[in-house]
PDB file of C-alpha atoms in Angstrom:
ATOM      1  CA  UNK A   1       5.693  -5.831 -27.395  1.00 96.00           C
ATOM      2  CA  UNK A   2       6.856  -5.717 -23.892  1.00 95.00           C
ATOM      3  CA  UNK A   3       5.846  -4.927 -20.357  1.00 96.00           C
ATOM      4  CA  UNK A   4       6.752  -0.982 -19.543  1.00 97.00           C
ATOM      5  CA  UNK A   5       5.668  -0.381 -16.195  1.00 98.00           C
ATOM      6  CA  UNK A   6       4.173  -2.099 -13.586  1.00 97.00           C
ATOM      7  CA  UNK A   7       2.794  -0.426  -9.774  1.00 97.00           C
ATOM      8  CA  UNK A   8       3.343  -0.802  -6.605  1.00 97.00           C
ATOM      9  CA  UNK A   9       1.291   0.559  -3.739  1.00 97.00           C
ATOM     10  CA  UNK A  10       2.982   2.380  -1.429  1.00 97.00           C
ATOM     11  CA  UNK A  11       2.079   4.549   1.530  1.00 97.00           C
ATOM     12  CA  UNK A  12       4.726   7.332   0.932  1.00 97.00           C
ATOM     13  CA  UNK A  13       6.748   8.325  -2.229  1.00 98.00           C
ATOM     14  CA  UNK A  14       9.814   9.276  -0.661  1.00 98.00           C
ATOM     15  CA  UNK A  15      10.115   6.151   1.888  1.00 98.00           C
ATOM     16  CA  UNK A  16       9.725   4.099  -1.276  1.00 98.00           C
ATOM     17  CA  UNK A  17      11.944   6.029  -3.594  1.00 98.00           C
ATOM     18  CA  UNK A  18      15.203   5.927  -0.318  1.00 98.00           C
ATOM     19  CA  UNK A  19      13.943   1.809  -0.394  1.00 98.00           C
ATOM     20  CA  UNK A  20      14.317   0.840  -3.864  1.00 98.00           C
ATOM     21  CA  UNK A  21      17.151   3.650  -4.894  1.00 98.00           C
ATOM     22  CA  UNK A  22      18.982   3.909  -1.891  1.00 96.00           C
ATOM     23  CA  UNK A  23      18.707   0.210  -0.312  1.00 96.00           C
ATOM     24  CA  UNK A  24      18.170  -1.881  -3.500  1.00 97.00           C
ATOM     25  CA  UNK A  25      20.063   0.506  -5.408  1.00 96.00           C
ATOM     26  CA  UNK A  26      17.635   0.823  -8.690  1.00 98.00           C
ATOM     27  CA  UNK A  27      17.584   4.080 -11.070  1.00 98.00           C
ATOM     28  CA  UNK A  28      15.162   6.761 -10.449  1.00 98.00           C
ATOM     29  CA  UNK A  29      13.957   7.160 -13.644  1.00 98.00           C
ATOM     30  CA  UNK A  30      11.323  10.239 -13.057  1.00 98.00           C
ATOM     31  CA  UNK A  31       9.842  11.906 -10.214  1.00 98.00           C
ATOM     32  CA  UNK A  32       7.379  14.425 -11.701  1.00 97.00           C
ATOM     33  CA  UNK A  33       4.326  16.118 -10.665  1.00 96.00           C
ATOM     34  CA  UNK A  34       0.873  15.158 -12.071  1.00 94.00           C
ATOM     35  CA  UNK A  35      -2.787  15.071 -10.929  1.00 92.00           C
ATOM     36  CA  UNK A  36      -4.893  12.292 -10.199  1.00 88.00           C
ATOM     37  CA  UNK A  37      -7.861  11.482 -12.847  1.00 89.00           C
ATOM     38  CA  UNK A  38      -9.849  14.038 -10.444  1.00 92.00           C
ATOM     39  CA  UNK A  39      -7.399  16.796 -10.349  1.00 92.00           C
ATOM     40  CA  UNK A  40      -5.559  16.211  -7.025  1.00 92.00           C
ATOM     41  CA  UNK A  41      -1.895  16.440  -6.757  1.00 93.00           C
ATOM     42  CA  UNK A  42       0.371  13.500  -6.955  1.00 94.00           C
ATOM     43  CA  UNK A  43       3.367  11.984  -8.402  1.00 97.00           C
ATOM     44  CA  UNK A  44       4.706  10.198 -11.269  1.00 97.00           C
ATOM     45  CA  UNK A  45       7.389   7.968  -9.808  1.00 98.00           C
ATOM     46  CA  UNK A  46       9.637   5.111 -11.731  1.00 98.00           C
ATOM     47  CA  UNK A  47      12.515   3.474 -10.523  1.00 98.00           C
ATOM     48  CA  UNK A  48      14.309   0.560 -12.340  1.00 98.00           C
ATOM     49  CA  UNK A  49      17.326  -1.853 -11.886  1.00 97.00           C
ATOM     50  CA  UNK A  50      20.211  -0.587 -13.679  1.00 96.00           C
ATOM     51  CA  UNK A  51      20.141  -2.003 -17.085  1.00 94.00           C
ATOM     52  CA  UNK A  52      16.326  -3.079 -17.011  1.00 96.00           C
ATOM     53  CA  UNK A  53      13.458  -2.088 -19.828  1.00 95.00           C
ATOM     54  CA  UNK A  54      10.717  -2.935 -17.156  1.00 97.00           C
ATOM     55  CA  UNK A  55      10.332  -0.161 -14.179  1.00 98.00           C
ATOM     56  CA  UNK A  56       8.327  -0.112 -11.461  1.00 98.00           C
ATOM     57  CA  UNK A  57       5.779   2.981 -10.729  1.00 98.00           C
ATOM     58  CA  UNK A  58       5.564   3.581  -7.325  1.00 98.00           C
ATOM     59  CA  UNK A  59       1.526   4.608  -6.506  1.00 97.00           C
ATOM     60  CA  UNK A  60       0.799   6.336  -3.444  1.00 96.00           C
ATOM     61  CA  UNK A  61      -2.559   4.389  -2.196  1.00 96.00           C
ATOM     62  CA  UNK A  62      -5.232   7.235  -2.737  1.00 94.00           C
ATOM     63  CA  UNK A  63      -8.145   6.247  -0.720  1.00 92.00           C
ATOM     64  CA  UNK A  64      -9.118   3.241   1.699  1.00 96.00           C
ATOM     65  CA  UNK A  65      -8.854   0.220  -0.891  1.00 95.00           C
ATOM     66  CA  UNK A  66      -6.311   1.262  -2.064  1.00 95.00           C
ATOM     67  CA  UNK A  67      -4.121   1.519   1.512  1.00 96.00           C
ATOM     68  CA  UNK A  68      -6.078  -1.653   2.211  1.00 95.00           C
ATOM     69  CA  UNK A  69      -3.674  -3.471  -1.134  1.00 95.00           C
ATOM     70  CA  UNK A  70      -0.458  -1.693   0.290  1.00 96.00           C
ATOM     71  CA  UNK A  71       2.482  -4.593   1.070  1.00 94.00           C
ATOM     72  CA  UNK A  72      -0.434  -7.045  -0.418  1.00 94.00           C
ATOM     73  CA  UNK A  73      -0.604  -6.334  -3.815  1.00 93.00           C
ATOM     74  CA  UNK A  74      -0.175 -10.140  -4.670  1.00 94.00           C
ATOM     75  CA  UNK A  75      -2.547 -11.866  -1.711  1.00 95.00           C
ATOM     76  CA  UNK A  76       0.613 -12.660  -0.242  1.00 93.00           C
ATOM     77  CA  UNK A  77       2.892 -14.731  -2.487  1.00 97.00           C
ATOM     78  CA  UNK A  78       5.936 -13.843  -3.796  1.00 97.00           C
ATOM     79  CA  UNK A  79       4.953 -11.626  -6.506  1.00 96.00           C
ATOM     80  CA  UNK A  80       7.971  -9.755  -7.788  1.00 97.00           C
ATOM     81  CA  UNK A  81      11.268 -11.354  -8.990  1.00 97.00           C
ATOM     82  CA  UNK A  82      14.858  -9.372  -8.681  1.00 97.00           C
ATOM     83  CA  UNK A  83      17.300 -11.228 -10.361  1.00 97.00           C
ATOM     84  CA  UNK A  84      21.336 -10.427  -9.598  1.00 97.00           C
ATOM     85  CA  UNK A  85      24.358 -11.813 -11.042  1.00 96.00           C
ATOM     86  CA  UNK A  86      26.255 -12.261  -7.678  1.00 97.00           C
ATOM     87  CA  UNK A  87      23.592 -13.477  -5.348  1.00 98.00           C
ATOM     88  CA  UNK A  88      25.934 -13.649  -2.092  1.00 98.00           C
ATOM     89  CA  UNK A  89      26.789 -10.182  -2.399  1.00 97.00           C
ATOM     90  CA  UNK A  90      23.114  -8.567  -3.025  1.00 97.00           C
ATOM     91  CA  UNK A  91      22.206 -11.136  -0.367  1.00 98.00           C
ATOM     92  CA  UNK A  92      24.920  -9.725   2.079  1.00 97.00           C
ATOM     93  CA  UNK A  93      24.591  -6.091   0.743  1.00 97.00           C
ATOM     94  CA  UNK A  94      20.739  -5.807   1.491  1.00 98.00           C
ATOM     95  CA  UNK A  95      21.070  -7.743   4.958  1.00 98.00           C
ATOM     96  CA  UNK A  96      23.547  -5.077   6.454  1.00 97.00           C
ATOM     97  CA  UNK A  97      21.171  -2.778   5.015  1.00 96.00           C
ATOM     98  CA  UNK A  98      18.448  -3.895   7.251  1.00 97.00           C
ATOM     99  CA  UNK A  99      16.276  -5.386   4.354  1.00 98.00           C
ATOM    100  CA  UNK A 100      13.971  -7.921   5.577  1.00 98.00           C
ATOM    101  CA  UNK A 101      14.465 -11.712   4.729  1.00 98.00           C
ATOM    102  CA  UNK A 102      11.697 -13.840   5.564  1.00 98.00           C
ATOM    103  CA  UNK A 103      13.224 -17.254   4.151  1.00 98.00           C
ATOM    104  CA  UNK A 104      17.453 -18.414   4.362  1.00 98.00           C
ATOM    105  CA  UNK A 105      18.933 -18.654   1.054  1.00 98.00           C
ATOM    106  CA  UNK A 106      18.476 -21.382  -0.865  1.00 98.00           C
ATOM    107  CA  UNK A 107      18.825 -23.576  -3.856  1.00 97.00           C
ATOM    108  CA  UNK A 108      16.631 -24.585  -6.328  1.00 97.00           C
ATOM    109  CA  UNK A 109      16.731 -26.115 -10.012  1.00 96.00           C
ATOM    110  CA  UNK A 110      16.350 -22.350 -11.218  1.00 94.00           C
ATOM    111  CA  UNK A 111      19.174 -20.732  -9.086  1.00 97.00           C
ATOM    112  CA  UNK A 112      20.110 -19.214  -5.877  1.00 98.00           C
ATOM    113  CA  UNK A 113      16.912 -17.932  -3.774  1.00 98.00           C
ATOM    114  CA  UNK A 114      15.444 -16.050  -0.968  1.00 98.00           C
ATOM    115  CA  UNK A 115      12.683 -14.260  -0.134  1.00 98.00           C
ATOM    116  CA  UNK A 116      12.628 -10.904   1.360  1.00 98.00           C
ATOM    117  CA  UNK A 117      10.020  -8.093   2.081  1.00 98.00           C
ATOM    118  CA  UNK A 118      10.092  -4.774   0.107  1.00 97.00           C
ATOM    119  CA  UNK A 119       9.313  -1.669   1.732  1.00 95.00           C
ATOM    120  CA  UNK A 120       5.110  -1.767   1.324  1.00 95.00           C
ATOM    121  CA  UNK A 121       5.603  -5.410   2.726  1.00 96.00           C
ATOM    122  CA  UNK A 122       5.347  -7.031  -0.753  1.00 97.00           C
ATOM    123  CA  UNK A 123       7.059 -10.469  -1.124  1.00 98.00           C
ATOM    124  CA  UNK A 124       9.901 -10.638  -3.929  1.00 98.00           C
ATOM    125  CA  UNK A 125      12.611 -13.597  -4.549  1.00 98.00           C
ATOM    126  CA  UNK A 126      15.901 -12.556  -4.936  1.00 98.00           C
ATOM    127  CA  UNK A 127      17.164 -14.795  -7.691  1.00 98.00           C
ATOM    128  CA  UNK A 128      20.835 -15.831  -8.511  1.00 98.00           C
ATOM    129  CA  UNK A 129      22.661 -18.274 -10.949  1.00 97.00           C
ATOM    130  CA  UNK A 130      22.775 -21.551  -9.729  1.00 91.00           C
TER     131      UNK A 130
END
């Protein structure tokens, strides 16, 4: 057993697609067309960090409630965990690529840590050895 997928709201595909491929610098695993459960248009987006089983869907919020959970998917807490093997350079890596870091490295028992936003304004640690 094991976790396949999990979503992410986000207000537009592409904007999240240039965040996570182009910034982060996961996989785009599939871009396809498809159809909501009421026939409207949309798209079936994954993206993954190279290596990883678990991928991310990107949702486009389709209706009020669902723009409403955009970049607060998790009620605010850190909710999503990237784990690198060099932590200085992802850390200096997504910095001169403008991500957003809302904490200073740190350490902890665990490892190397720092919080940063995502492009919906979701909270994820960036995790490193200790």
């Amino acid at each position: 057993m094991k976790i396949e997928l999990v979503a992410i709201i986000v207000d537009d595909y592409d904007e999240a697609i240039e965040f996570f491929v182009g910034v982060l610098g996961f996989d785009l695993v599939e871009d396809s067309p498809s159809l909501t459960n009421d026939g409207r248009p949309k798209r079936w987006v994954v993206v993954r960090p190279p290596g990883a089983e678990t991928g991310i869907l990107l949702a486009r919020a389709d209706g009020e409630r669902q723009a409403k959970a955009v970049g607060n998917q998790v009620a605010g807490r850190v909710g999503f965990f990237l784990r690198v093997d060099d932590f200085d350079a992802a850390y200096r890596r997504m910095v001169a690529a403008g991500v957003e870091f809302v904490t200073s490295p740190r350490s902890e028992p665990y490892g190397q840590v720092a919080v940063f936003l995502d492009i919906a304004g979701n909270r994820w640690d960036l995790l490193g050895p200790a």
